[in-house]
Amino acid sequence: MERWQQNSWLPKPSAWFEPDSPTIQPHILRRALHLAITARQGRGMGWIGWHLWAADATPDGAQRLRTDLVASLKRPLARAGVDKIPTGNSDRAFKARRAAATRMLRNRRLPRRDLDETLRAHAAEAGLELPRSPGALPNVFHRALMDPGARLLLGGAADLGSEELLEALEQAMPNHTEMIERMREEHRQAELAGTDLLAQSPWAQGLPGMVRTVETADDRNLCHAVHTCTLATGALHDLLRRSSAEPQILALLTGDVMWRQWAVSGGITPEGAPGLAAVALINTVQYLTEPDWAAELGRYMSLMHALDVAYPAHPGTLGGGMEV
């Protein structure tokens, strides 16, 4: 408990009790139980620790949160042995960033899955036909997308033209040629009007831009973004597990526009805390940079909460899953 207090995950004992009472407040007991289940000495707390700091929204917690998020954003570089992203517009800097991107992808395992079709197959086993997601990317980890994705991460839109990205999408989405041609025409018309659509993306500045977004965000806004995104990621993860027994959950989730704009394209995670942390981190940056998208995620959260109440994790309880 002392270690949890030192990390600002649990308040000091003076804040544990009801006013003028020897009774410990219920939310303190719930947090202590959660920490006892998840925390291990010598190991980081990852996205669970972020959620607790964001929920408290204290100045100390916000600073810890900011520091941890920036360190997590830079971790892929450290693992690849990239001390610093080469900057500048010179040919030498461009080649150095490309070499760094290659190192980041070395020996990386890429899951081969069509997420949309996999979910449809599971639903069909339960006798439920899901609506198709038009234009949904079958596999965000498709090999054709990894190299341009890594280069976009390091050099931003300046290192990756829209045509190169569209060619990668053609390989990853061979059954959507008409949609990609429409996208190509939209980019062409925008260029003629003097606009670069890729440069308007929240990822246009690459990893340096993502770090800058976190570093410059107001404490309150940062905590609110992290709290919402970690809660949304965890809620979707929990509801999808429950959907095997309650197929209607999946039907209602997939019927909303945010299924395609968030869940399939970045909300659904690989199993395990590292996957949850990565998704919550990327979502946080998007939440801070795209207010309209943030509002839509908040609306989708309301739907997930309603499903959590309507289809409880344990019979005879209401809202048990999301609270845990």
Coordinates of N, CA and C in Angstrom, one line a residue, residues 80-260:
A80 N 14.1 -0.4 -31.1 CA 14.8 -0.6 -32.4 C 16.2 0.0 -32.4
G81 N 16.6 0.5 -31.2 CA 18.0 1.1 -31.1 C 18.1 2.5 -31.8
V82 N 16.9 3.2 -31.9 CA 16.9 4.5 -32.5 C 16.9 5.5 -31.4
D83 N 18.0 6.2 -31.1 CA 18.1 7.1 -30.0 C 17.4 8.4 -30.3
K84 N 17.4 8.8 -31.6 CA 16.7 10.1 -31.9 C 16.3 10.1 -33.4
I85 N 15.1 10.6 -33.6 CA 14.6 10.6 -35.0 C 15.4 11.7 -35.8
P86 N 16.1 11.3 -36.9 CA 16.8 12.3 -37.7 C 15.8 13.3 -38.3
T87 N 16.2 14.6 -38.1 CA 15.3 15.7 -38.6 C 15.9 16.3 -39.8
G88 N 15.1 17.1 -40.5 CA 15.5 17.9 -41.6 C 15.0 17.3 -42.9
N89 N 15.1 18.1 -44.0 CA 14.5 17.8 -45.3 C 15.6 17.3 -46.3
S90 N 16.8 17.1 -45.8 CA 17.9 16.7 -46.7 C 17.7 15.2 -47.1
D91 N 18.4 14.9 -48.2 CA 18.3 13.5 -48.6 C 18.9 12.5 -47.6
R92 N 20.0 13.0 -46.9 CA 20.6 12.2 -45.9 C 19.7 11.9 -44.7
A93 N 18.9 13.0 -44.3 CA 18.0 12.8 -43.2 C 16.8 11.8 -43.6
F94 N 16.4 12.0 -44.8 CA 15.3 11.1 -45.3 C 15.8 9.6 -45.3
K95 N 17.0 9.4 -45.8 CA 17.5 8.0 -45.8 C 17.7 7.5 -44.4
A96 N 18.1 8.3 -43.5 CA 18.3 7.9 -42.1 C 17.0 7.5 -41.5
R97 N 15.9 8.3 -41.8 CA 14.6 7.9 -41.2 C 14.1 6.6 -41.8
R98 N 14.4 6.4 -43.1 CA 13.9 5.2 -43.8 C 14.7 4.0 -43.2
A99 N 16.0 4.1 -42.9 CA 16.7 3.0 -42.3 C 16.2 2.7 -40.9
A100 N 15.9 3.8 -40.2 CA 15.3 3.6 -38.8 C 14.0 2.9 -38.9
A101 N 13.2 3.2 -39.8 CA 11.9 2.5 -40.0 C 12.1 1.0 -40.3
T102 N 13.1 0.7 -41.1 CA 13.4 -0.7 -41.4 C 13.8 -1.4 -40.1
R103 N 14.6 -0.8 -39.3 CA 15.0 -1.4 -38.0 C 13.8 -1.7 -37.1
M104 N 12.9 -0.7 -37.1 CA 11.7 -0.9 -36.3 C 10.9 -2.1 -36.6
L105 N 10.9 -2.5 -37.9 CA 10.1 -3.6 -38.4 C 10.8 -4.9 -38.4
R106 N 12.1 -4.9 -38.1 CA 12.9 -6.1 -38.2 C 12.4 -7.1 -37.1
N107 N 12.1 -8.4 -37.6 CA 11.7 -9.5 -36.8 C 10.3 -9.2 -36.1
R108 N 9.5 -8.3 -36.7 CA 8.2 -8.1 -36.1 C 7.2 -9.1 -36.6
R109 N 6.5 -9.7 -35.7 CA 5.4 -10.6 -36.1 C 4.2 -9.9 -36.4
L110 N 3.6 -10.2 -37.6 CA 2.4 -9.5 -38.1 C 1.2 -10.5 -38.1
P111 N 0.2 -10.2 -37.3 CA -1.0 -11.1 -37.3 C -1.7 -11.1 -38.6
R112 N -2.0 -12.3 -39.2 CA -2.7 -12.4 -40.4 C -4.2 -12.7 -40.2
R113 N -5.0 -11.6 -40.1 CA -6.4 -11.8 -39.8 C -7.2 -10.8 -40.5
D114 N -8.4 -11.2 -41.0 CA -9.4 -10.3 -41.5 C -10.4 -10.1 -40.3
L115 N -10.2 -9.0 -39.6 CA -11.0 -8.8 -38.4 C -12.5 -8.8 -38.6
D116 N -12.9 -8.1 -39.7 CA -14.3 -8.0 -39.9 C -14.9 -9.4 -40.2
E117 N -14.2 -10.2 -41.1 CA -14.7 -11.5 -41.4 C -14.7 -12.5 -40.3
T118 N -13.7 -12.4 -39.4 CA -13.6 -13.2 -38.2 C -14.7 -13.0 -37.3
L119 N -15.1 -11.7 -37.1 CA -16.2 -11.4 -36.2 C -17.5 -11.9 -36.8
R120 N -17.7 -11.7 -38.2 CA -18.9 -12.2 -38.8 C -19.0 -13.7 -38.7
A121 N -17.9 -14.4 -38.8 CA -17.9 -15.9 -38.7 C -18.4 -16.3 -37.3
H122 N -17.8 -15.6 -36.3 CA -18.2 -15.9 -34.9 C -19.7 -15.7 -34.7
A123 N -20.2 -14.5 -35.2 CA -21.6 -14.2 -35.1 C -22.5 -15.2 -35.8
A124 N -22.0 -15.7 -37.0 CA -22.8 -16.7 -37.7 C -23.0 -18.0 -36.9
E125 N -21.9 -18.3 -36.2 CA -22.1 -19.5 -35.3 C -23.2 -19.4 -34.3
A126 N -23.4 -18.1 -33.9 CA -24.5 -17.9 -32.9 C -25.8 -17.6 -33.6
G127 N -25.9 -17.7 -34.9 CA -27.1 -17.5 -35.6 C -27.4 -16.0 -35.9
L128 N -26.4 -15.2 -35.9 CA -26.6 -13.7 -36.1 C -25.8 -13.3 -37.3
E129 N -26.5 -12.6 -38.2 CA -25.8 -12.0 -39.4 C -25.5 -10.5 -39.2
L130 N -24.2 -10.2 -39.2 CA -23.7 -8.9 -38.9 C -23.7 -8.1 -40.2
P131 N -24.0 -6.8 -40.1 CA -23.9 -5.9 -41.3 C -22.4 -5.8 -41.7
R132 N -22.2 -5.8 -43.0 CA -20.8 -5.6 -43.5 C -20.4 -4.1 -43.3
S133 N -19.1 -4.0 -43.0 CA -18.5 -2.6 -42.8 C -17.9 -2.2 -44.1
P134 N -18.6 -1.4 -44.9 CA -18.1 -0.9 -46.2 C -16.8 -0.1 -46.0
G135 N -15.8 -0.5 -46.7 CA -14.5 0.2 -46.6 C -13.7 -0.1 -45.4
A136 N -14.1 -1.0 -44.6 CA -13.3 -1.4 -43.4 C -12.0 -2.0 -43.8
L137 N -10.9 -1.6 -43.2 CA -9.6 -2.2 -43.5 C -9.6 -3.6 -42.8
P138 N -9.4 -4.7 -43.7 CA -9.5 -6.0 -43.1 C -8.4 -6.3 -42.0
N139 N -7.2 -5.8 -42.2 CA -6.2 -6.1 -41.3 C -5.2 -4.9 -41.2
V140 N -5.3 -4.2 -40.1 CA -4.4 -3.0 -39.9 C -3.0 -3.3 -39.8
F141 N -2.7 -4.7 -39.6 CA -1.3 -5.1 -39.5 C -0.9 -5.7 -40.9
H142 N -1.6 -5.5 -41.9 CA -1.2 -6.0 -43.2 C 0.2 -5.7 -43.6
R143 N 1.0 -6.6 -44.1 CA 2.4 -6.4 -44.4 C 2.6 -5.2 -45.3
A144 N 1.7 -5.0 -46.3 CA 1.9 -3.9 -47.2 C 1.8 -2.5 -46.5
L145 N 1.2 -2.5 -45.3 CA 1.0 -1.2 -44.6 C 2.1 -0.9 -43.6
M146 N 2.9 -1.9 -43.3 CA 3.9 -1.8 -42.2 C 5.0 -0.8 -42.6
D147 N 5.5 -0.9 -43.8 CA 6.6 0.0 -44.1 C 6.2 1.5 -44.2
P148 N 5.1 1.7 -45.0 CA 4.6 3.1 -45.0 C 4.2 3.6 -43.7
G149 N 3.6 2.7 -42.9 CA 3.2 3.1 -41.5 C 4.4 3.5 -40.6
A150 N 5.4 2.8 -40.7 CA 6.6 3.1 -39.9 C 7.3 4.4 -40.4
R151 N 7.3 4.6 -41.7 CA 7.9 5.8 -42.2 C 7.0 7.0 -41.9
L152 N 5.7 6.9 -41.9 CA 4.8 7.9 -41.4 C 5.0 8.3 -40.0
L153 N 5.3 7.2 -39.2 CA 5.5 7.4 -37.7 C 6.7 8.2 -37.5
L154 N 7.8 8.0 -38.3 CA 9.1 8.7 -38.0 C 9.2 10.0 -38.7
G155 N 8.7 10.1 -40.0 CA 8.9 11.3 -40.7 C 7.6 12.1 -41.0
G156 N 6.5 11.6 -40.6 CA 5.2 12.3 -40.9 C 4.9 12.3 -42.3
A157 N 3.9 13.1 -42.7 CA 3.4 13.2 -44.0 C 4.4 13.6 -45.0
A158 N 5.4 14.4 -44.6 CA 6.4 14.9 -45.5 C 7.2 13.8 -46.1
D159 N 7.3 12.6 -45.4 CA 8.1 11.5 -45.9 C 7.3 10.5 -46.7
L160 N 6.0 10.7 -46.8 CA 5.1 9.7 -47.4 C 4.0 10.4 -48.2
G161 N 4.1 10.3 -49.5 CA 3.1 10.9 -50.3 C 1.8 10.1 -50.3
S162 N 0.7 10.8 -50.7 CA -0.6 10.2 -50.6 C -0.7 9.0 -51.6
E163 N 0.0 9.1 -52.8 CA -0.1 8.0 -53.7 C 0.6 6.8 -53.2
E164 N 1.7 6.9 -52.5 CA 2.4 5.7 -52.0 C 1.5 5.0 -50.9
L165 N 0.8 5.8 -50.1 CA -0.2 5.3 -49.1 C -1.3 4.6 -49.8
L166 N -1.9 5.2 -50.9 CA -3.0 4.6 -51.6 C -2.6 3.3 -52.3
E167 N -1.3 3.2 -52.8 CA -0.9 2.0 -53.4 C -0.8 0.9 -52.4
A168 N -0.3 1.2 -51.1 CA -0.3 0.2 -50.0 C -1.7 -0.3 -49.7
L169 N -2.7 0.7 -49.7 CA -4.0 0.3 -49.4 C -4.6 -0.6 -50.5
E170 N -4.2 -0.4 -51.7 CA -4.7 -1.3 -52.8 C -4.2 -2.7 -52.5
Q171 N -3.0 -2.9 -52.0 CA -2.6 -4.3 -51.7 C -3.3 -4.9 -50.5
A172 N -3.6 -4.0 -49.5 CA -4.2 -4.5 -48.3 C -5.7 -4.7 -48.5
M173 N -6.3 -4.0 -49.5 CA -7.8 -4.0 -49.7 C -8.0 -4.3 -51.2
P174 N -7.7 -5.5 -51.7 CA -7.8 -5.8 -53.1 C -9.3 -5.8 -53.6
N175 N -10.2 -5.9 -52.7 CA -11.6 -5.9 -53.1 C -12.3 -4.5 -53.1
H176 N -11.5 -3.5 -52.9 CA -12.1 -2.2 -52.7 C -11.5 -1.2 -53.7
T177 N -11.3 -1.6 -54.9 CA -10.6 -0.8 -55.9 C -11.4 0.5 -56.2
E178 N -12.8 0.4 -56.3 CA -13.6 1.6 -56.5 C -13.4 2.7 -55.4
M179 N -13.5 2.2 -54.2 CA -13.3 3.1 -53.1 C -12.0 3.8 -53.1
I180 N -10.9 3.1 -53.4 CA -9.6 3.6 -53.4 C -9.4 4.6 -54.5
E181 N -10.0 4.3 -55.7 CA -10.0 5.3 -56.8 C -10.7 6.6 -56.4
R182 N -11.8 6.5 -55.7 CA -12.5 7.7 -55.2 C -11.6 8.5 -54.3
M183 N -10.9 7.8 -53.4 CA -9.9 8.5 -52.5 C -8.8 9.1 -53.3
R184 N -8.3 8.4 -54.4 CA -7.3 9.0 -55.2 C -7.7 10.2 -55.9
E185 N -9.0 10.2 -56.4 CA -9.5 11.4 -57.0 C -9.7 12.6 -56.0
E186 N -10.1 12.3 -54.8 CA -10.2 13.3 -53.8 C -8.9 13.9 -53.5
H187 N -7.8 13.1 -53.4 CA -6.5 13.7 -53.1 C -6.0 14.5 -54.3
R188 N -6.3 14.0 -55.5 CA -5.9 14.8 -56.7 C -6.6 16.1 -56.8
Q189 N -7.9 16.2 -56.5 CA -8.6 17.4 -56.6 C -8.1 18.4 -55.5
A190 N -7.8 17.8 -54.3 CA -7.3 18.7 -53.2 C -6.0 19.3 -53.5
E191 N -5.1 18.5 -54.2 CA -3.8 19.0 -54.6 C -3.9 20.1 -55.6
L192 N -4.8 19.9 -56.5 CA -5.1 21.0 -57.5 C -5.5 22.3 -56.8
A193 N -6.2 22.1 -55.7 CA -6.7 23.3 -54.9 C -5.7 23.8 -53.9
G194 N -4.5 23.2 -53.9 CA -3.4 23.6 -53.0 C -3.5 23.0 -51.6
T195 N -4.2 21.9 -51.5 CA -4.4 21.3 -50.1 C -3.8 19.9 -50.1
D196 N -3.1 19.5 -49.1 CA -2.6 18.2 -48.9 C -3.5 17.5 -47.8
L197 N -4.3 16.6 -48.2 CA -5.2 15.9 -47.2 C -4.5 15.1 -46.2
L198 N -3.4 14.5 -46.6 CA -2.6 13.7 -45.7 C -2.0 14.5 -44.6
A199 N -1.6 15.8 -44.9 CA -1.0 16.7 -44.0 C -2.1 17.1 -42.9
Q200 N -3.4 16.9 -43.2 CA -4.4 17.3 -42.2 C -4.7 16.2 -41.2
S201 N -4.1 15.1 -41.4 CA -4.3 13.9 -40.5 C -3.7 14.2 -39.1
P202 N -4.3 13.7 -38.0 CA -3.7 13.8 -36.7 C -2.3 13.2 -36.6
W203 N -2.0 12.3 -37.6 CA -0.7 11.6 -37.6 C 0.3 12.3 -38.6
A204 N -0.1 13.5 -39.1 CA 0.7 14.1 -40.2 C 2.1 14.5 -39.7
Q205 N 2.3 14.8 -38.4 CA 3.6 15.1 -37.9 C 4.4 13.9 -37.3
G206 N 3.8 12.7 -37.5 CA 4.5 11.5 -37.0 C 4.6 11.5 -35.5
L207 N 5.5 10.7 -35.1 CA 5.7 10.5 -33.6 C 6.1 11.8 -32.9
P208 N 6.9 12.7 -33.5 CA 7.2 14.0 -32.8 C 5.9 14.8 -32.6
G209 N 5.0 14.7 -33.5 CA 3.8 15.5 -33.4 C 2.9 14.9 -32.3
M210 N 2.9 13.5 -32.2 CA 2.1 12.9 -31.1 C 2.7 13.2 -29.7
V211 N 4.0 13.2 -29.6 CA 4.7 13.5 -28.4 C 4.3 15.0 -28.0
R212 N 4.4 15.9 -29.0 CA 4.1 17.3 -28.7 C 2.6 17.5 -28.3
T213 N 1.7 16.7 -28.9 CA 0.3 16.8 -28.5 C 0.1 16.5 -27.0
V214 N 0.8 15.4 -26.5 CA 0.7 15.0 -25.1 C 1.4 16.0 -24.2
E215 N 2.6 16.5 -24.6 CA 3.4 17.4 -23.8 C 2.7 18.7 -23.6
T216 N 2.0 19.2 -24.6 CA 1.4 20.5 -24.5 C -0.1 20.6 -24.1
A217 N -0.7 19.4 -23.9 CA -2.1 19.3 -23.5 C -2.3 19.9 -22.1
D218 N -3.4 20.6 -21.9 CA -3.7 21.0 -20.6 C -3.9 19.8 -19.7
D219 N -3.6 19.9 -18.4 CA -3.7 18.8 -17.4 C -5.1 18.2 -17.4
R220 N -6.1 19.1 -17.4 CA -7.5 18.6 -17.3 C -7.9 17.9 -18.6
N221 N -7.5 18.5 -19.7 CA -7.9 17.9 -21.0 C -7.2 16.5 -21.2
L222 N -5.9 16.5 -20.8 CA -5.1 15.2 -20.9 C -5.8 14.1 -20.0
C223 N -6.1 14.4 -18.8 CA -6.7 13.5 -17.9 C -8.1 13.0 -18.4
H224 N -8.8 13.9 -18.9 CA -10.2 13.6 -19.5 C -10.0 12.7 -20.7
A225 N -9.1 13.0 -21.6 CA -8.9 12.1 -22.8 C -8.4 10.7 -22.4
V226 N -7.5 10.6 -21.5 CA -7.0 9.3 -21.1 C -8.1 8.5 -20.3
H227 N -8.8 9.2 -19.4 CA -9.9 8.5 -18.7 C -10.9 7.9 -19.7
T228 N -11.3 8.7 -20.6 CA -12.4 8.3 -21.6 C -11.8 7.2 -22.5
C229 N -10.6 7.3 -23.0 CA -10.1 6.3 -23.9 C -9.7 5.0 -23.2
T230 N -9.2 5.0 -22.0 CA -8.9 3.8 -21.3 C -10.2 3.1 -21.0
L231 N -11.2 3.9 -20.5 CA -12.5 3.3 -20.2 C -13.2 2.7 -21.4
A232 N -13.1 3.4 -22.5 CA -13.8 2.9 -23.8 C -13.1 1.6 -24.2
T233 N -11.7 1.6 -24.2 CA -11.0 0.4 -24.7 C -11.3 -0.8 -23.8
G234 N -11.3 -0.6 -22.5 CA -11.7 -1.7 -21.6 C -13.1 -2.2 -21.7
A235 N -14.0 -1.2 -21.9 CA -15.4 -1.6 -22.0 C -15.7 -2.4 -23.3
L236 N -15.1 -2.0 -24.4 CA -15.3 -2.7 -25.7 C -14.7 -4.1 -25.5
H237 N -13.5 -4.2 -24.9 CA -12.8 -5.5 -24.7 C -13.7 -6.4 -23.9
D238 N -14.3 -5.9 -22.9 CA -15.2 -6.7 -22.0 C -16.5 -7.1 -22.7
L239 N -17.1 -6.2 -23.4 CA -18.4 -6.5 -24.1 C -18.2 -7.5 -25.2
L240 N -17.0 -7.5 -25.9 CA -16.8 -8.5 -27.0 C -16.6 -9.8 -26.4
R241 N -16.0 -9.9 -25.2 CA -15.9 -11.2 -24.5 C -17.3 -11.8 -24.2
R242 N -18.2 -10.9 -23.7 CA -19.5 -11.3 -23.3 C -20.4 -11.6 -24.5
S243 N -20.0 -11.1 -25.7 CA -20.9 -11.3 -26.9 C -21.0 -12.7 -27.3
S244 N -20.0 -13.6 -27.0 CA -20.1 -15.0 -27.4 C -21.4 -15.6 -26.8
A245 N -21.8 -15.2 -25.6 CA -23.0 -15.7 -24.9 C -24.2 -14.9 -25.2
E246 N -24.0 -13.6 -25.6 CA -25.1 -12.7 -25.9 C -24.8 -12.0 -27.3
P247 N -25.1 -12.7 -28.4 CA -24.8 -12.2 -29.7 C -25.4 -10.8 -30.0
Q248 N -26.5 -10.5 -29.3 CA -27.2 -9.2 -29.6 C -26.2 -8.0 -29.2
I249 N -25.3 -8.2 -28.3 CA -24.3 -7.2 -28.0 C -23.6 -6.8 -29.2
L250 N -23.1 -7.8 -30.0 CA -22.3 -7.6 -31.2 C -23.2 -6.9 -32.3
A251 N -24.4 -7.3 -32.3 CA -25.3 -6.7 -33.3 C -25.5 -5.2 -33.1
L252 N -25.6 -4.8 -31.8 CA -25.8 -3.4 -31.5 C -24.5 -2.6 -31.6
L253 N -23.4 -3.2 -31.3 CA -22.1 -2.5 -31.4 C -21.8 -2.3 -32.9
T254 N -22.0 -3.3 -33.7 CA -21.6 -3.2 -35.1 C -22.6 -2.3 -35.9
G255 N -23.8 -2.1 -35.4 CA -24.8 -1.3 -36.1 C -24.5 0.2 -36.0
D256 N -23.6 0.6 -35.2 CA -23.2 2.0 -35.0 C -22.1 2.4 -35.9
V257 N -22.1 3.7 -36.3 CA -21.0 4.1 -37.2 C -19.7 4.1 -36.6
M258 N -19.6 4.2 -35.2 CA -18.3 4.1 -34.6 C -17.7 2.8 -34.6
W259 N -18.4 1.7 -35.0 CA -17.8 0.4 -35.1 C -16.8 0.5 -36.2
R260 N -17.1 1.1 -37.3 CA -16.1 1.2 -38.4 C -15.1 2.3 -38.2

